[in-house]
């Protein structure tokens, strides 16, 4: 008989995946808490997300088991939370799990709480039976239940001590001693910390598994632009090349997988997340500006095209991501990781015929599969191949006796044939939540690409995303956001990350479109962010609003796979302050930097995005104003020059005949075209250089400004 629990009424794809487990799951909320209190049971809290591989494994092994469900239902009130829907809840209990386990965390997250939501035991994935040196889930359930019944006082004492520790973290004050922070020294230390973890042979930072952390690249680029050594750019360039050439990059369809399991960048964890695509696109675009190497522009385009094709709602928003697991073929009885992406050599030979040897040589295809043992310890990909660029065109041409143009043609045709064949395979599950925060990041990526790659289609996609969020998830009357949309807006209200990342995306969209409605909306979103989440007493931004279902309100202090809300909020406030010369916004941005002063001086590599904001705050405001009609060829020529140069600390404005910015930015009111030609005004600290009208003059002026930065 098919079970149905109360998750069936939810919108979250992750919760709906568990709606037919025999576990009597409840969604996070007062009804579940009241049940725990009235039945005098501890809470088992399981947190994950719909494209999480190990979440699927634990569901299959434990939550679909009638016997295990019986133990769970008898002794616990069981609650499911989608971490993407409630990042504030996830952050609280992940903080506990990481501290309890010496820094280890991940999903699924499994936490046991008292009925008043205080955690007393937690971990991540548990096998159903004792294995891998871990207690089995059933063993753990029975142990916790026994402790609750027979050792209640110690359990409650443990929960209270954890709650007190979390409250101390939540009220950490800025250190008055460091009001004048040595930002140059902190940035230098951050660079040295990244250099110490850099893999000079294979690229990346740290040991395998190697996770993309785009904020590292953002920092290295800005550190170099602010006068840092060329080694900063080479570390970033090497790593971005390794990722682009490796199996982490979908060589057929574009888009990056979550991380590389092995150090050589061959074996991936095949999940694809929107936030990775968005931030990596920006990193590749900036590297293209810095080096002019086409591979970086090409990789950005392929990633953007993947998102436009496979992760975009028909009305303009972007979906959250795609699963790592899928069925190998129609009718298969279980899903396998990477089944959609991997190939047997025989499949490629059948599809490509005589061209297969060239294709296989370039993409590292081997008869028995190409996964290195350290990346495939369980033999999941035995006999299968993960496509990666193992050689280069010149080497393959020399070995095959073909010309380089012939090799390029074979590779292009081969990719098209394999891609078309792959579309007939069962696709991985797609999480169709449209999350505001991640859409804000993707909005930045498409807007930046429209500038750097001069592609109007990317600008149109960015506009449609912004318009979707405005119509579906933004409430103009009370200046508020909903967290996400899936067949309608969610009941969950937005978090600090939603406001901060959206504001950043809108500022980038303004600088791509020069449509002032996006600029003024960015200001509204930022002021709503400050009103709802900024802590005026202790500084910085809470993750979420103060709601009764939270044990504490926390502030993220780590720029990880996503930057922290406080880091982006600081930068957004400073960008608007530079634009509008607004002291209140400037003070808020700078105060946020000081809130994390102790952590920044000790481990600046934990907060590279915040250091980007600090670098921005430390340079005199730079404005580039183009006076001319936005659609005229001479205006576009000047903008093309501006977008070709990597100057991360600039603000770009267009003053046209309407010039509806003049009432907010009065100092641009007198900036007009000279001799009926579009004219560029380059200004530092509100003092402007001699206006110029030709692309050559502007390029020379920008290069001199860049050298002085």
mmCIF file with all atom_site columns, N, CA, C and O in Angstrom, residues 492-525:
data_model
loop_
_atom_site.group_PDB
_atom_site.id
_atom_site.type_symbol
_atom_site.label_atom_id
_atom_site.label_alt_id
_atom_site.label_comp_id
_atom_site.label_asym_id
_atom_site.label_entity_id
_atom_site.label_seq_id
_atom_site.pdbx_PDB_ins_code
_atom_site.Cartn_x
_atom_site.Cartn_y
_atom_site.Cartn_z
_atom_site.occupancy
_atom_site.B_iso_or_equiv
_atom_site.pdbx_formal_charge
_atom_site.auth_seq_id
_atom_site.auth_comp_id
_atom_site.auth_asym_id
_atom_site.auth_atom_id
_atom_site.pdbx_PDB_model_num
ATOM 1   N N  . UNK A 1 492 ? 7.234  30.988 2.145   1.00 0.00 ? 492 UNK A N  1
ATOM 2   C CA . UNK A 1 492 ? 8.442  31.383 2.865   1.00 0.00 ? 492 UNK A CA 1
ATOM 3   C C  . UNK A 1 492 ? 8.912  32.749 2.363   1.00 0.00 ? 492 UNK A C  1
ATOM 4   O O  . UNK A 1 492 ? 9.051  32.962 1.151   1.00 0.00 ? 492 UNK A O  1
ATOM 5   N N  . UNK A 1 493 ? 9.161  33.662 3.291   1.00 0.00 ? 493 UNK A N  1
ATOM 6   C CA . UNK A 1 493 ? 9.643  34.986 2.907   1.00 0.00 ? 493 UNK A CA 1
ATOM 7   C C  . UNK A 1 493 ? 11.150 34.956 2.660   1.00 0.00 ? 493 UNK A C  1
ATOM 8   O O  . UNK A 1 493 ? 11.854 34.042 3.062   1.00 0.00 ? 493 UNK A O  1
ATOM 9   N N  . UNK A 1 494 ? 11.628 35.971 1.974   1.00 0.00 ? 494 UNK A N  1
ATOM 10  C CA . UNK A 1 494 ? 13.019 36.019 1.564   1.00 0.00 ? 494 UNK A CA 1
ATOM 11  C C  . UNK A 1 494 ? 13.974 36.166 2.735   1.00 0.00 ? 494 UNK A C  1
ATOM 12  O O  . UNK A 1 494 ? 13.621 36.649 3.817   1.00 0.00 ? 494 UNK A O  1
ATOM 13  N N  . UNK A 1 495 ? 15.217 35.765 2.493   1.00 0.00 ? 495 UNK A N  1
ATOM 14  C CA . UNK A 1 495 ? 16.289 35.860 3.473   1.00 0.00 ? 495 UNK A CA 1
ATOM 15  C C  . UNK A 1 495 ? 17.275 36.937 3.031   1.00 0.00 ? 495 UNK A C  1
ATOM 16  O O  . UNK A 1 495 ? 17.177 37.485 1.929   1.00 0.00 ? 495 UNK A O  1
ATOM 17  N N  . UNK A 1 496 ? 18.249 37.214 3.886   1.00 0.00 ? 496 UNK A N  1
ATOM 18  C CA . UNK A 1 496 ? 19.215 38.267 3.563   1.00 0.00 ? 496 UNK A CA 1
ATOM 19  C C  . UNK A 1 496 ? 19.902 38.006 2.229   1.00 0.00 ? 496 UNK A C  1
ATOM 20  O O  . UNK A 1 496 ? 20.133 38.931 1.443   1.00 0.00 ? 496 UNK A O  1
ATOM 21  N N  . UNK A 1 497 ? 20.233 36.740 1.956   1.00 0.00 ? 497 UNK A N  1
ATOM 22  C CA . UNK A 1 497 ? 20.898 36.416 0.691   1.00 0.00 ? 497 UNK A CA 1
ATOM 23  C C  . UNK A 1 497 ? 20.020 36.751 -0.502  1.00 0.00 ? 497 UNK A C  1
ATOM 24  O O  . UNK A 1 497 ? 20.523 37.188 -1.553  1.00 0.00 ? 497 UNK A O  1
ATOM 25  N N  . UNK A 1 498 ? 18.718 36.554 -0.384  1.00 0.00 ? 498 UNK A N  1
ATOM 26  C CA . UNK A 1 498 ? 17.823 36.865 -1.503  1.00 0.00 ? 498 UNK A CA 1
ATOM 27  C C  . UNK A 1 498 ? 17.870 38.351 -1.835  1.00 0.00 ? 498 UNK A C  1
ATOM 28  O O  . UNK A 1 498 ? 17.974 38.743 -2.999  1.00 0.00 ? 498 UNK A O  1
ATOM 29  N N  . UNK A 1 499 ? 17.801 39.181 -0.816  1.00 0.00 ? 499 UNK A N  1
ATOM 30  C CA . UNK A 1 499 ? 17.829 40.629 -1.043  1.00 0.00 ? 499 UNK A CA 1
ATOM 31  C C  . UNK A 1 499 ? 19.209 41.080 -1.544  1.00 0.00 ? 499 UNK A C  1
ATOM 32  O O  . UNK A 1 499 ? 19.309 41.860 -2.499  1.00 0.00 ? 499 UNK A O  1
ATOM 33  N N  . UNK A 1 500 ? 20.270 40.593 -0.898  1.00 0.00 ? 500 UNK A N  1
ATOM 34  C CA . UNK A 1 500 ? 21.617 41.061 -1.245  1.00 0.00 ? 500 UNK A CA 1
ATOM 35  C C  . UNK A 1 500 ? 22.005 40.637 -2.655  1.00 0.00 ? 500 UNK A C  1
ATOM 36  O O  . UNK A 1 500 ? 22.510 41.444 -3.451  1.00 0.00 ? 500 UNK A O  1
ATOM 37  N N  . UNK A 1 501 ? 21.789 39.360 -2.995  1.00 0.00 ? 501 UNK A N  1
ATOM 38  C CA . UNK A 1 501 ? 22.205 38.866 -4.305  1.00 0.00 ? 501 UNK A CA 1
ATOM 39  C C  . UNK A 1 501 ? 21.350 39.477 -5.416  1.00 0.00 ? 501 UNK A C  1
ATOM 40  O O  . UNK A 1 501 ? 21.842 39.741 -6.521  1.00 0.00 ? 501 UNK A O  1
ATOM 41  N N  . UNK A 1 502 ? 20.057 39.695 -5.129  1.00 0.00 ? 502 UNK A N  1
ATOM 42  C CA . UNK A 1 502 ? 19.211 40.344 -6.129  1.00 0.00 ? 502 UNK A CA 1
ATOM 43  C C  . UNK A 1 502 ? 19.655 41.786 -6.355  1.00 0.00 ? 502 UNK A C  1
ATOM 44  O O  . UNK A 1 502 ? 19.740 42.240 -7.506  1.00 0.00 ? 502 UNK A O  1
ATOM 45  N N  . UNK A 1 503 ? 19.955 42.505 -5.286  1.00 0.00 ? 503 UNK A N  1
ATOM 46  C CA . UNK A 1 503 ? 20.411 43.889 -5.442  1.00 0.00 ? 503 UNK A CA 1
ATOM 47  C C  . UNK A 1 503 ? 21.682 43.952 -6.278  1.00 0.00 ? 503 UNK A C  1
ATOM 48  O O  . UNK A 1 503 ? 21.830 44.813 -7.155  1.00 0.00 ? 503 UNK A O  1
ATOM 49  N N  . UNK A 1 504 ? 22.610 43.040 -6.027  1.00 0.00 ? 504 UNK A N  1
ATOM 50  C CA . UNK A 1 504 ? 23.839 42.995 -6.825  1.00 0.00 ? 504 UNK A CA 1
ATOM 51  C C  . UNK A 1 504 ? 23.516 42.723 -8.288  1.00 0.00 ? 504 UNK A C  1
ATOM 52  O O  . UNK A 1 504 ? 24.068 43.374 -9.193  1.00 0.00 ? 504 UNK A O  1
ATOM 53  N N  . UNK A 1 505 ? 22.633 41.764 -8.541  1.00 0.00 ? 505 UNK A N  1
ATOM 54  C CA . UNK A 1 505 ? 22.263 41.454 -9.915  1.00 0.00 ? 505 UNK A CA 1
ATOM 55  C C  . UNK A 1 505 ? 21.626 42.631 -10.618 1.00 0.00 ? 505 UNK A C  1
ATOM 56  O O  . UNK A 1 505 ? 21.882 42.878 -11.808 1.00 0.00 ? 505 UNK A O  1
ATOM 57  N N  . UNK A 1 506 ? 20.795 43.377 -9.911  1.00 0.00 ? 506 UNK A N  1
ATOM 58  C CA . UNK A 1 506 ? 20.134 44.537 -10.519 1.00 0.00 ? 506 UNK A CA 1
ATOM 59  C C  . UNK A 1 506 ? 21.126 45.651 -10.822 1.00 0.00 ? 506 UNK A C  1
ATOM 60  O O  . UNK A 1 506 ? 21.000 46.344 -11.845 1.00 0.00 ? 506 UNK A O  1
ATOM 61  N N  . UNK A 1 507 ? 22.116 45.849 -9.948  1.00 0.00 ? 507 UNK A N  1
ATOM 62  C CA . UNK A 1 507 ? 23.153 46.836 -10.249 1.00 0.00 ? 507 UNK A CA 1
ATOM 63  C C  . UNK A 1 507 ? 23.934 46.440 -11.493 1.00 0.00 ? 507 UNK A C  1
ATOM 64  O O  . UNK A 1 507 ? 24.256 47.287 -12.348 1.00 0.00 ? 507 UNK A O  1
ATOM 65  N N  . UNK A 1 508 ? 24.249 45.153 -11.616 1.00 0.00 ? 508 UNK A N  1
ATOM 66  C CA . UNK A 1 508 ? 24.962 44.689 -12.812 1.00 0.00 ? 508 UNK A CA 1
ATOM 67  C C  . UNK A 1 508 ? 24.076 44.818 -14.048 1.00 0.00 ? 508 UNK A C  1
ATOM 68  O O  . UNK A 1 508 ? 24.565 45.139 -15.141 1.00 0.00 ? 508 UNK A O  1
ATOM 69  N N  . UNK A 1 509 ? 22.775 44.574 -13.881 1.00 0.00 ? 509 UNK A N  1
ATOM 70  C CA . UNK A 1 509 ? 21.863 44.704 -15.019 1.00 0.00 ? 509 UNK A CA 1
ATOM 71  C C  . UNK A 1 509 ? 21.734 46.158 -15.447 1.00 0.00 ? 509 UNK A C  1
ATOM 72  O O  . UNK A 1 509 ? 21.644 46.457 -16.644 1.00 0.00 ? 509 UNK A O  1
ATOM 73  N N  . UNK A 1 510 ? 21.748 47.073 -14.487 1.00 0.00 ? 510 UNK A N  1
ATOM 74  C CA . UNK A 1 510 ? 21.739 48.481 -14.872 1.00 0.00 ? 510 UNK A CA 1
ATOM 75  C C  . UNK A 1 510 ? 22.956 48.817 -15.726 1.00 0.00 ? 510 UNK A C  1
ATOM 76  O O  . UNK A 1 510 ? 22.850 49.495 -16.755 1.00 0.00 ? 510 UNK A O  1
ATOM 77  N N  . UNK A 1 511 ? 24.132 48.319 -15.325 1.00 0.00 ? 511 UNK A N  1
ATOM 78  C CA . UNK A 1 511 ? 25.356 48.661 -16.057 1.00 0.00 ? 511 UNK A CA 1
ATOM 79  C C  . UNK A 1 511 ? 25.442 47.949 -17.401 1.00 0.00 ? 511 UNK A C  1
ATOM 80  O O  . UNK A 1 511 ? 26.326 48.253 -18.199 1.00 0.00 ? 511 UNK A O  1
ATOM 81  N N  . UNK A 1 512 ? 24.542 46.999 -17.652 1.00 0.00 ? 512 UNK A N  1
ATOM 82  C CA . UNK A 1 512 ? 24.466 46.370 -18.971 1.00 0.00 ? 512 UNK A CA 1
ATOM 83  C C  . UNK A 1 512 ? 23.397 47.013 -19.840 1.00 0.00 ? 512 UNK A C  1
ATOM 84  O O  . UNK A 1 512 ? 23.537 47.077 -21.066 1.00 0.00 ? 512 UNK A O  1
ATOM 85  N N  . UNK A 1 513 ? 22.315 47.490 -19.217 1.00 0.00 ? 513 UNK A N  1
ATOM 86  C CA . UNK A 1 513 ? 21.179 48.022 -19.977 1.00 0.00 ? 513 UNK A CA 1
ATOM 87  C C  . UNK A 1 513 ? 21.051 49.533 -19.890 1.00 0.00 ? 513 UNK A C  1
ATOM 88  O O  . UNK A 1 513 ? 20.482 50.167 -20.787 1.00 0.00 ? 513 UNK A O  1
ATOM 89  N N  . UNK A 1 514 ? 21.534 50.124 -18.785 1.00 0.00 ? 514 UNK A N  1
ATOM 90  C CA . UNK A 1 514 ? 21.386 51.536 -18.465 1.00 0.00 ? 514 UNK A CA 1
ATOM 91  C C  . UNK A 1 514 ? 19.923 51.956 -18.402 1.00 0.00 ? 514 UNK A C  1
ATOM 92  O O  . UNK A 1 514 ? 19.564 53.091 -18.686 1.00 0.00 ? 514 UNK A O  1
ATOM 93  N N  . UNK A 1 515 ? 19.110 50.979 -18.002 1.00 0.00 ? 515 UNK A N  1
ATOM 94  C CA . UNK A 1 515 ? 17.702 51.237 -17.723 1.00 0.00 ? 515 UNK A CA 1
ATOM 95  C C  . UNK A 1 515 ? 17.607 51.570 -16.239 1.00 0.00 ? 515 UNK A C  1
ATOM 96  O O  . UNK A 1 515 ? 17.791 50.705 -15.384 1.00 0.00 ? 515 UNK A O  1
ATOM 97  N N  . UNK A 1 516 ? 17.308 52.827 -15.927 1.00 0.00 ? 516 UNK A N  1
ATOM 98  C CA . UNK A 1 516 ? 17.406 53.279 -14.540 1.00 0.00 ? 516 UNK A CA 1
ATOM 99  C C  . UNK A 1 516 ? 16.394 52.613 -13.615 1.00 0.00 ? 516 UNK A C  1
ATOM 100 O O  . UNK A 1 516 ? 16.564 52.648 -12.394 1.00 0.00 ? 516 UNK A O  1
ATOM 101 N N  . UNK A 1 517 ? 15.345 51.978 -14.160 1.00 0.00 ? 517 UNK A N  1
ATOM 102 C CA . UNK A 1 517 ? 14.387 51.308 -13.269 1.00 0.00 ? 517 UNK A CA 1
ATOM 103 C C  . UNK A 1 517 ? 15.076 50.191 -12.490 1.00 0.00 ? 517 UNK A C  1
ATOM 104 O O  . UNK A 1 517 ? 14.719 49.922 -11.334 1.00 0.00 ? 517 UNK A O  1
ATOM 105 N N  . UNK A 1 518 ? 16.070 49.546 -13.087 1.00 0.00 ? 518 UNK A N  1
ATOM 106 C CA . UNK A 1 518 ? 16.785 48.491 -12.372 1.00 0.00 ? 518 UNK A CA 1
ATOM 107 C C  . UNK A 1 518 ? 17.657 49.078 -11.271 1.00 0.00 ? 518 UNK A C  1
ATOM 108 O O  . UNK A 1 518 ? 17.812 48.491 -10.196 1.00 0.00 ? 518 UNK A O  1
ATOM 109 N N  . UNK A 1 519 ? 18.227 50.234 -11.526 1.00 0.00 ? 519 UNK A N  1
ATOM 110 C CA . UNK A 1 519 ? 19.066 50.892 -10.520 1.00 0.00 ? 519 UNK A CA 1
ATOM 111 C C  . UNK A 1 519 ? 18.228 51.305 -9.315  1.00 0.00 ? 519 UNK A C  1
ATOM 112 O O  . UNK A 1 519 ? 18.602 51.061 -8.158  1.00 0.00 ? 519 UNK A O  1
ATOM 113 N N  . UNK A 1 520 ? 17.078 51.919 -9.566  1.00 0.00 ? 520 UNK A N  1
ATOM 114 C CA . UNK A 1 520 ? 16.241 52.373 -8.456  1.00 0.00 ? 520 UNK A CA 1
ATOM 115 C C  . UNK A 1 520 ? 15.617 51.188 -7.717  1.00 0.00 ? 520 UNK A C  1
ATOM 116 O O  . UNK A 1 520 ? 15.417 51.253 -6.498  1.00 0.00 ? 520 UNK A O  1
ATOM 117 N N  . UNK A 1 521 ? 15.325 50.116 -8.432  1.00 0.00 ? 521 UNK A N  1
ATOM 118 C CA . UNK A 1 521 ? 14.834 48.920 -7.755  1.00 0.00 ? 521 UNK A CA 1
ATOM 119 C C  . UNK A 1 521 ? 15.935 48.317 -6.876  1.00 0.00 ? 521 UNK A C  1
ATOM 120 O O  . UNK A 1 521 ? 15.678 47.893 -5.748  1.00 0.00 ? 521 UNK A O  1
ATOM 121 N N  . UNK A 1 522 ? 17.179 48.319 -7.378  1.00 0.00 ? 522 UNK A N  1
ATOM 122 C CA . UNK A 1 522 ? 18.302 47.828 -6.572  1.00 0.00 ? 522 UNK A CA 1
ATOM 123 C C  . UNK A 1 522 ? 18.416 48.624 -5.274  1.00 0.00 ? 522 UNK A C  1
ATOM 124 O O  . UNK A 1 522 ? 18.685 48.064 -4.197  1.00 0.00 ? 522 UNK A O  1
ATOM 125 N N  . UNK A 1 523 ? 18.206 49.931 -5.353  1.00 0.00 ? 523 UNK A N  1
ATOM 126 C CA . UNK A 1 523 ? 18.248 50.751 -4.139  1.00 0.00 ? 523 UNK A CA 1
ATOM 127 C C  . UNK A 1 523 ? 17.124 50.361 -3.188  1.00 0.00 ? 523 UNK A C  1
ATOM 128 O O  . UNK A 1 523 ? 17.338 50.225 -1.973  1.00 0.00 ? 523 UNK A O  1
ATOM 129 N N  . UNK A 1 524 ? 15.911 50.161 -3.711  1.00 0.00 ? 524 UNK A N  1
ATOM 130 C CA . UNK A 1 524 ? 14.785 49.750 -2.859  1.00 0.00 ? 524 UNK A CA 1
ATOM 131 C C  . UNK A 1 524 ? 15.075 48.415 -2.172  1.00 0.00 ? 524 UNK A C  1
ATOM 132 O O  . UNK A 1 524 ? 14.805 48.236 -0.978  1.00 0.00 ? 524 UNK A O  1
ATOM 133 N N  . UNK A 1 525 ? 15.610 47.465 -2.931  1.00 0.00 ? 525 UNK A N  1
ATOM 134 C CA . UNK A 1 525 ? 15.908 46.143 -2.374  1.00 0.00 ? 525 UNK A CA 1
ATOM 135 C C  . UNK A 1 525 ? 16.972 46.260 -1.287  1.00 0.00 ? 525 UNK A C  1
ATOM 136 O O  . UNK A 1 525 ? 16.889 45.609 -0.235  1.00 0.00 ? 525 UNK A O  1
#
